[in-house]
Coordinates of C-alpha atoms in Angstrom, one line a residue:
M1 CA 93.3 123.8 80.1
T2 CA 90.9 121.4 78.3
L3 CA 87.7 123.2 77.6
P4 CA 84.4 121.2 77.9
C5 CA 82.8 119.9 74.7
F6 CA 80.2 122.4 73.7
S7 CA 77.4 123.2 71.2
I8 CA 76.3 126.7 70.0
I9 CA 72.7 127.5 69.3
I10 CA 71.6 130.4 67.2
E11 CA 67.9 131.1 66.4
T12 CA 66.7 133.2 63.5
E13 CA 63.4 134.4 65.0
N14 CA 65.1 137.8 65.7
L15 CA 65.7 138.3 62.0
S16 CA 62.0 139.0 61.4
S17 CA 62.7 142.5 62.7
A18 CA 66.4 142.8 62.2
E19 CA 68.6 143.1 59.1
L20 CA 69.3 139.8 57.4
E21 CA 72.9 140.9 57.1
G22 CA 73.1 140.8 60.9
L23 CA 73.3 137.0 60.7
S24 CA 76.4 137.2 58.6
R25 CA 78.0 139.7 60.9
C26 CA 77.2 137.3 63.8
L27 CA 78.7 134.3 62.0
D28 CA 81.8 136.3 61.0
T29 CA 82.5 137.0 64.7
L30 CA 82.0 133.4 65.5
A31 CA 84.4 132.4 62.8
N32 CA 87.0 134.7 64.3
Q33 CA 86.8 133.3 67.8
D34 CA 90.1 132.2 69.3
V35 CA 88.3 128.9 70.1
S36 CA 87.3 127.8 66.6
P37 CA 83.7 127.0 66.0
T38 CA 85.0 123.9 64.1
T39 CA 85.8 122.4 67.6
A40 CA 82.1 122.6 68.6
N41 CA 80.0 119.5 68.6
E42 CA 77.5 121.6 66.6
V43 CA 77.0 125.2 65.7
L44 CA 73.2 124.9 65.2
I45 CA 71.0 127.4 63.5
V46 CA 67.3 126.9 64.4
E47 CA 65.7 128.3 61.3
S48 CA 62.2 129.6 61.6
G49 CA 61.5 130.5 58.0
D50 CA 63.0 134.0 58.2
V51 CA 66.1 133.2 56.1
P52 CA 65.6 132.7 52.3
V53 CA 66.7 129.4 50.8
D54 CA 69.4 131.0 48.7
V55 CA 70.9 132.7 51.7
I56 CA 70.9 129.4 53.6
E57 CA 72.9 127.9 50.7
R58 CA 75.4 130.7 50.8
L59 CA 75.8 130.4 54.5
R60 CA 76.5 126.7 54.1
R61 CA 79.2 127.5 51.7
D62 CA 80.7 130.3 53.7
Y63 CA 80.5 128.6 57.1
P64 CA 80.7 124.8 56.5
W65 CA 80.7 124.2 60.2
L66 CA 77.0 125.3 60.4
T67 CA 74.2 122.8 61.0
F68 CA 70.6 123.9 60.1
R69 CA 67.4 122.6 61.7
R70 CA 64.0 123.9 60.8
A71 CA 61.6 125.0 63.5
E72 CA 57.9 125.1 63.1
P73 CA 56.6 128.4 61.6
G74 CA 55.7 131.1 64.2
I75 CA 57.9 129.6 67.0
E76 CA 58.7 132.1 69.6
Y77 CA 62.2 133.1 70.8
Y78 CA 62.7 131.0 73.9
A79 CA 60.9 128.0 72.5
A80 CA 63.3 128.0 69.5
K81 CA 66.3 128.1 71.9
M82 CA 65.0 125.2 73.9
Q83 CA 64.0 123.2 70.8
G84 CA 67.6 123.6 69.6
V85 CA 68.9 121.9 72.8
G86 CA 67.3 118.7 71.7
F87 CA 69.3 118.8 68.4
T88 CA 72.7 119.2 70.1
T89 CA 75.2 116.9 72.0
G90 CA 77.7 119.2 73.8
D91 CA 78.2 119.0 77.5
V92 CA 77.8 122.8 77.6
I93 CA 75.1 124.6 75.6
V94 CA 76.0 128.2 74.4
F95 CA 73.2 130.5 73.4
C96 CA 73.9 133.4 71.0
D97 CA 71.7 135.6 68.8
S98 CA 71.7 136.4 65.1
D99 CA 71.6 140.1 65.8
C100 CA 74.7 140.2 68.1
T101 CA 78.4 140.3 67.4
Y102 CA 81.0 138.8 69.7
R103 CA 84.5 139.7 70.8
S104 CA 87.1 137.3 69.6
D105 CA 87.8 135.9 73.1
W106 CA 84.1 135.7 74.0
L107 CA 83.7 131.9 73.6
R108 CA 86.9 131.0 75.4
N109 CA 86.0 133.2 78.4
L110 CA 82.5 131.8 78.5
L111 CA 83.7 128.2 78.5
T112 CA 86.7 128.4 80.8
P113 CA 84.7 128.6 84.2
F114 CA 83.1 125.3 83.4
A115 CA 86.5 123.7 83.0
E116 CA 87.8 125.3 86.2
N117 CA 84.9 124.5 88.5
Q118 CA 82.5 121.6 88.1
D119 CA 80.0 123.2 90.5
I120 CA 79.4 126.1 88.0
Q121 CA 76.2 125.4 86.0
V122 CA 75.5 128.8 84.4
V123 CA 77.8 131.4 83.0
A124 CA 76.5 134.7 81.5
G125 CA 78.5 137.2 79.5
E126 CA 77.9 140.9 79.2
T127 CA 75.9 142.4 76.3
T128 CA 75.6 146.1 75.4
T129 CA 74.7 148.2 72.4
P130 CA 77.0 150.3 70.2
I131 CA 77.1 154.1 70.2
F132 CA 78.2 155.6 66.9
N133 CA 75.3 158.1 66.3
P134 CA 72.6 160.0 68.2
Y135 CA 70.0 157.1 67.8
E136 CA 72.4 154.6 69.2
L137 CA 73.2 156.9 72.1
A138 CA 69.4 157.2 72.9
I139 CA 69.2 153.4 72.8
A140 CA 72.2 153.0 75.1
L141 CA 70.5 155.3 77.6
T142 CA 67.1 153.5 77.6
Y143 CA 67.3 149.9 76.3
I144 CA 67.6 146.7 78.4
F145 CA 71.3 146.2 77.9
P146 CA 73.7 148.0 80.3
R147 CA 77.2 149.2 79.5
F148 CA 80.1 146.8 80.0
S149 CA 81.1 146.7 83.7
Q150 CA 84.9 146.8 83.0
L151 CA 85.3 144.0 85.6
S152 CA 87.7 141.2 85.0
S153 CA 86.7 138.3 87.2
L154 CA 83.6 136.1 87.7
Q155 CA 80.8 137.7 89.7
P156 CA 77.5 136.3 91.0
S157 CA 74.6 137.7 89.0
A158 CA 70.8 137.9 89.4
S159 CA 70.1 137.7 85.7
Y160 CA 71.3 136.7 82.2
F161 CA 70.6 137.5 78.6
C162 CA 69.8 134.6 76.3
N163 CA 72.0 136.1 73.6
N164 CA 75.1 135.5 75.7
V165 CA 74.9 132.7 78.2
A166 CA 76.0 129.1 78.6
F167 CA 74.5 126.2 80.6
R168 CA 75.7 122.7 81.4
R169 CA 73.4 120.6 79.2
D170 CA 72.1 118.3 82.0
F171 CA 71.4 121.3 84.2
L172 CA 69.4 123.1 81.5
L173 CA 67.4 120.0 80.7
K174 CA 66.6 119.6 84.4
Y175 CA 65.7 123.3 84.8
P176 CA 64.6 124.5 81.3
I177 CA 63.8 128.0 80.4
P178 CA 60.0 128.3 80.7
T179 CA 58.3 128.9 77.4
Q180 CA 54.5 128.9 78.1
L181 CA 54.2 132.2 79.9
P182 CA 51.8 135.2 79.2
I183 CA 54.7 137.5 78.6
Y184 CA 56.8 138.6 75.6
R185 CA 60.5 138.4 76.4
G186 CA 60.8 138.1 80.2
N187 CA 61.2 134.3 80.3
C188 CA 64.9 134.5 81.2
V189 CA 64.0 136.9 84.1
V190 CA 61.6 134.3 85.4
H191 CA 64.1 131.5 84.8
A192 CA 66.9 133.4 86.6
R193 CA 64.6 134.2 89.6
S194 CA 63.6 130.5 89.8
L195 CA 67.3 129.3 89.8
K196 CA 68.1 131.8 92.5
T197 CA 65.2 130.6 94.6
Q198 CA 66.4 127.0 94.3
G199 CA 69.9 128.0 95.5
Y200 CA 71.8 128.1 92.2
T201 CA 74.2 130.9 91.2
I202 CA 74.4 132.5 87.8
W203 CA 78.0 133.5 87.3
K204 CA 78.7 136.6 85.2
Q205 CA 81.8 136.6 83.1
P206 CA 82.6 140.2 82.2
Q207 CA 85.2 139.2 79.7
S208 CA 82.6 137.5 77.5
Q209 CA 81.4 140.6 75.6
A210 CA 78.7 140.9 73.0
T211 CA 77.2 143.8 71.2
H212 CA 73.5 143.8 70.3
A213 CA 72.0 145.7 67.4
A214 CA 69.7 148.6 68.2
P215 CA 66.0 148.3 67.4
N216 CA 65.7 148.3 63.6
G217 CA 63.3 150.9 62.3
L218 CA 60.4 152.9 63.7
S219 CA 58.0 149.9 64.1
H220 CA 60.5 147.8 66.0
F221 CA 61.5 150.8 68.2
F222 CA 57.8 151.5 69.0
W223 CA 56.7 148.0 69.9
R224 CA 59.9 147.0 71.6
F225 CA 59.8 149.8 74.2
L226 CA 56.0 149.5 74.6
L227 CA 56.4 145.8 75.3
L228 CA 59.3 146.4 77.7
G229 CA 56.9 148.3 80.0
Y230 CA 54.1 145.8 79.4
D231 CA 56.3 142.9 80.2
A232 CA 57.8 144.5 83.3
I233 CA 54.6 144.3 85.4
A234 CA 53.5 141.1 83.8
V235 CA 56.7 139.4 85.0
C236 CA 56.2 140.8 88.5
R237 CA 52.7 139.3 88.6
L238 CA 54.1 135.8 88.1
S239 CA 55.8 136.0 91.6
Y240 CA 52.9 137.7 93.5
D241 CA 51.9 136.5 96.9
A242 CA 48.5 134.8 96.4
H243 CA 47.4 135.9 99.9
Q244 CA 47.9 139.6 99.3
S245 CA 45.7 142.0 97.3
Q246 CA 46.7 142.1 93.6
L247 CA 45.7 145.8 93.5
I248 CA 48.2 146.7 96.2
Q249 CA 50.9 144.5 94.7
D250 CA 50.3 146.0 91.3
L251 CA 50.7 149.5 92.7
R252 CA 53.9 148.6 94.5
A253 CA 55.3 146.9 91.4
C254 CA 54.6 150.0 89.2
L255 CA 56.1 152.4 91.7
R256 CA 59.2 150.2 92.1
L257 CA 59.6 149.7 88.3
S258 CA 59.2 153.4 87.6
W259 CA 61.8 154.3 90.2
N260 CA 64.2 151.6 88.9
K261 CA 63.8 152.9 85.3
A262 CA 64.4 156.5 86.3
T263 CA 67.5 155.7 88.4
E264 CA 68.8 153.4 85.6
F265 CA 68.4 156.2 83.1
T266 CA 70.3 158.6 85.4
S267 CA 73.1 156.1 85.8
R268 CA 73.4 155.4 82.1
V269 CA 73.7 159.1 81.4
Y270 CA 76.8 159.2 83.6
T271 CA 78.2 155.9 82.3
V272 CA 78.0 156.6 78.6
F273 CA 79.8 159.9 78.9
A274 CA 82.3 158.5 81.4
E275 CA 83.2 156.0 78.6
D276 CA 83.7 158.8 76.0
W277 CA 82.8 162.4 76.8
R278 CA 82.9 163.2 73.0
R279 CA 79.5 161.6 72.7
I280 CA 78.1 164.8 74.1
V281 CA 77.8 166.1 70.5
Y282 CA 75.1 163.4 69.9
L283 CA 73.0 164.5 72.9
P284 CA 70.7 167.2 71.3
L285 CA 69.4 164.7 68.8
A286 CA 69.5 161.7 71.1
L287 CA 67.5 163.2 74.0
P288 CA 64.1 163.4 72.1
I289 CA 64.5 159.8 71.0
A290 CA 65.4 158.7 74.5
L291 CA 62.4 160.6 75.9
A292 CA 60.2 158.9 73.3
A293 CA 61.5 155.5 74.4
L294 CA 60.8 156.3 78.1
V295 CA 57.3 157.5 77.2
L296 CA 56.6 154.2 75.4
Y297 CA 58.0 152.2 78.3
F298 CA 55.8 153.9 80.9
T299 CA 52.8 153.7 78.5
G300 CA 53.4 150.0 78.3
L301 CA 53.7 149.8 82.0
I302 CA 50.4 151.6 82.6
L303 CA 48.7 149.5 79.9
G304 CA 49.9 146.3 81.5
W305 CA 48.6 147.6 84.8
V306 CA 45.1 148.5 83.7
K307 CA 44.6 146.0 80.9
P308 CA 46.8 142.9 81.6
N309 CA 45.3 141.0 78.6
A310 CA 45.8 143.7 76.1
F311 CA 48.2 141.8 73.8
L312 CA 47.3 138.2 74.8
N313 CA 45.9 135.8 72.1
A314 CA 43.6 132.9 72.8
G315 CA 46.7 130.8 73.8
D316 CA 47.7 133.4 76.5
K317 CA 50.8 134.4 74.4
V318 CA 51.7 138.0 73.6
E319 CA 51.0 138.6 70.0
V320 CA 51.6 141.9 68.2
S321 CA 51.1 141.9 64.5
W322 CA 53.7 144.6 63.8
E323 CA 56.5 143.2 65.9
Q324 CA 58.2 139.8 66.0
S325 CA 61.6 140.5 67.5

C-alpha cells in the first residue's frame, strides 16, 4: 500500500512547562517509526523560543530530517499548530507534541486509513499517560487522557487530541482549528464539535498509540487541573442556546460536568487496576494526589461559573503567569 505524502508538525510551546529532555524523547520515538521520518515532506518544529540555540544545533545534528521555523514569542498552542500548516506541503498533516512519545507503528497506523479510504478526512490516535509510581497513578485517574481502549479497528469518535491526530491538508485549511477563543486548551473540543455538526466523522485509530508526560511539578499540576475545570464550563458556553437563560444553562452544564467527572474517575479506577492489579501498592500515596486534582478541577469549574472572566486578559485570551503548558 502506498501511503499518502505527509508532513509532521511539532510545536515547542509545551516545553515551557515540561522537561526539555522530553523533546529528545519524542524525536527518538519518531526516529524509530517503521515509517521513517525521512520519507516525510517535512518534519517541522515550530519553535517558540523555549529551546536554547545550542540545543537546536544539537537537534539538527542528531536528527538531520528536522526543519525549524520560528514562531512569534508568546504564541499559544493551537496557533502554533496552525501556523505550522502554512510551512508544510504534505497531503496529510500529522500533529504530535514535544512532551509525548509514540509507539513504533504509530505513524503507519495513523496514515493507512487515508490510503484506504479517500472519504476519510481526520484520523485520531489514542493518547494515555504512564503509570510507574503513585504520582502517575493519580494522574491516570484524573487527567484528560483515558487509558488505551485495546480495540483494533477504526471507530467513529466525538473528539481528538492535538498531540495525536492527522488531517488531510485541504480539509484542515477549509475547516481550521479555531484559535481566537476565550478558553485555554479546549479548542480541539470546539473544533471536533463543529466538524460533527457539519456531518464529518473523526475516525479513531486505536493502534496509533502515544504516551503523554504527566504534569511536571507542583505549579504545572496546580494550574493544569484548575484550568481544566475553568475550561470545561467555558467550552460549554460557546454552544449555548441564545434563546435560553444563561443562568439555567450554566447550572445544567455544571451538574453535567460534575457527574461526568465523577463517573469518569470511577471508571478509571476500575480500568487502571484491570490493566495491572499490582498498581494497588501505589494507591495509598496516589489517592491524596488524585483527590487534590479533583478539588482543583471542581474549584476551577466553580470559578468559571461565578467569574467567567477570571483569567482573561484584554485580548480575551486565558493568561496565567505561572503556567504556560
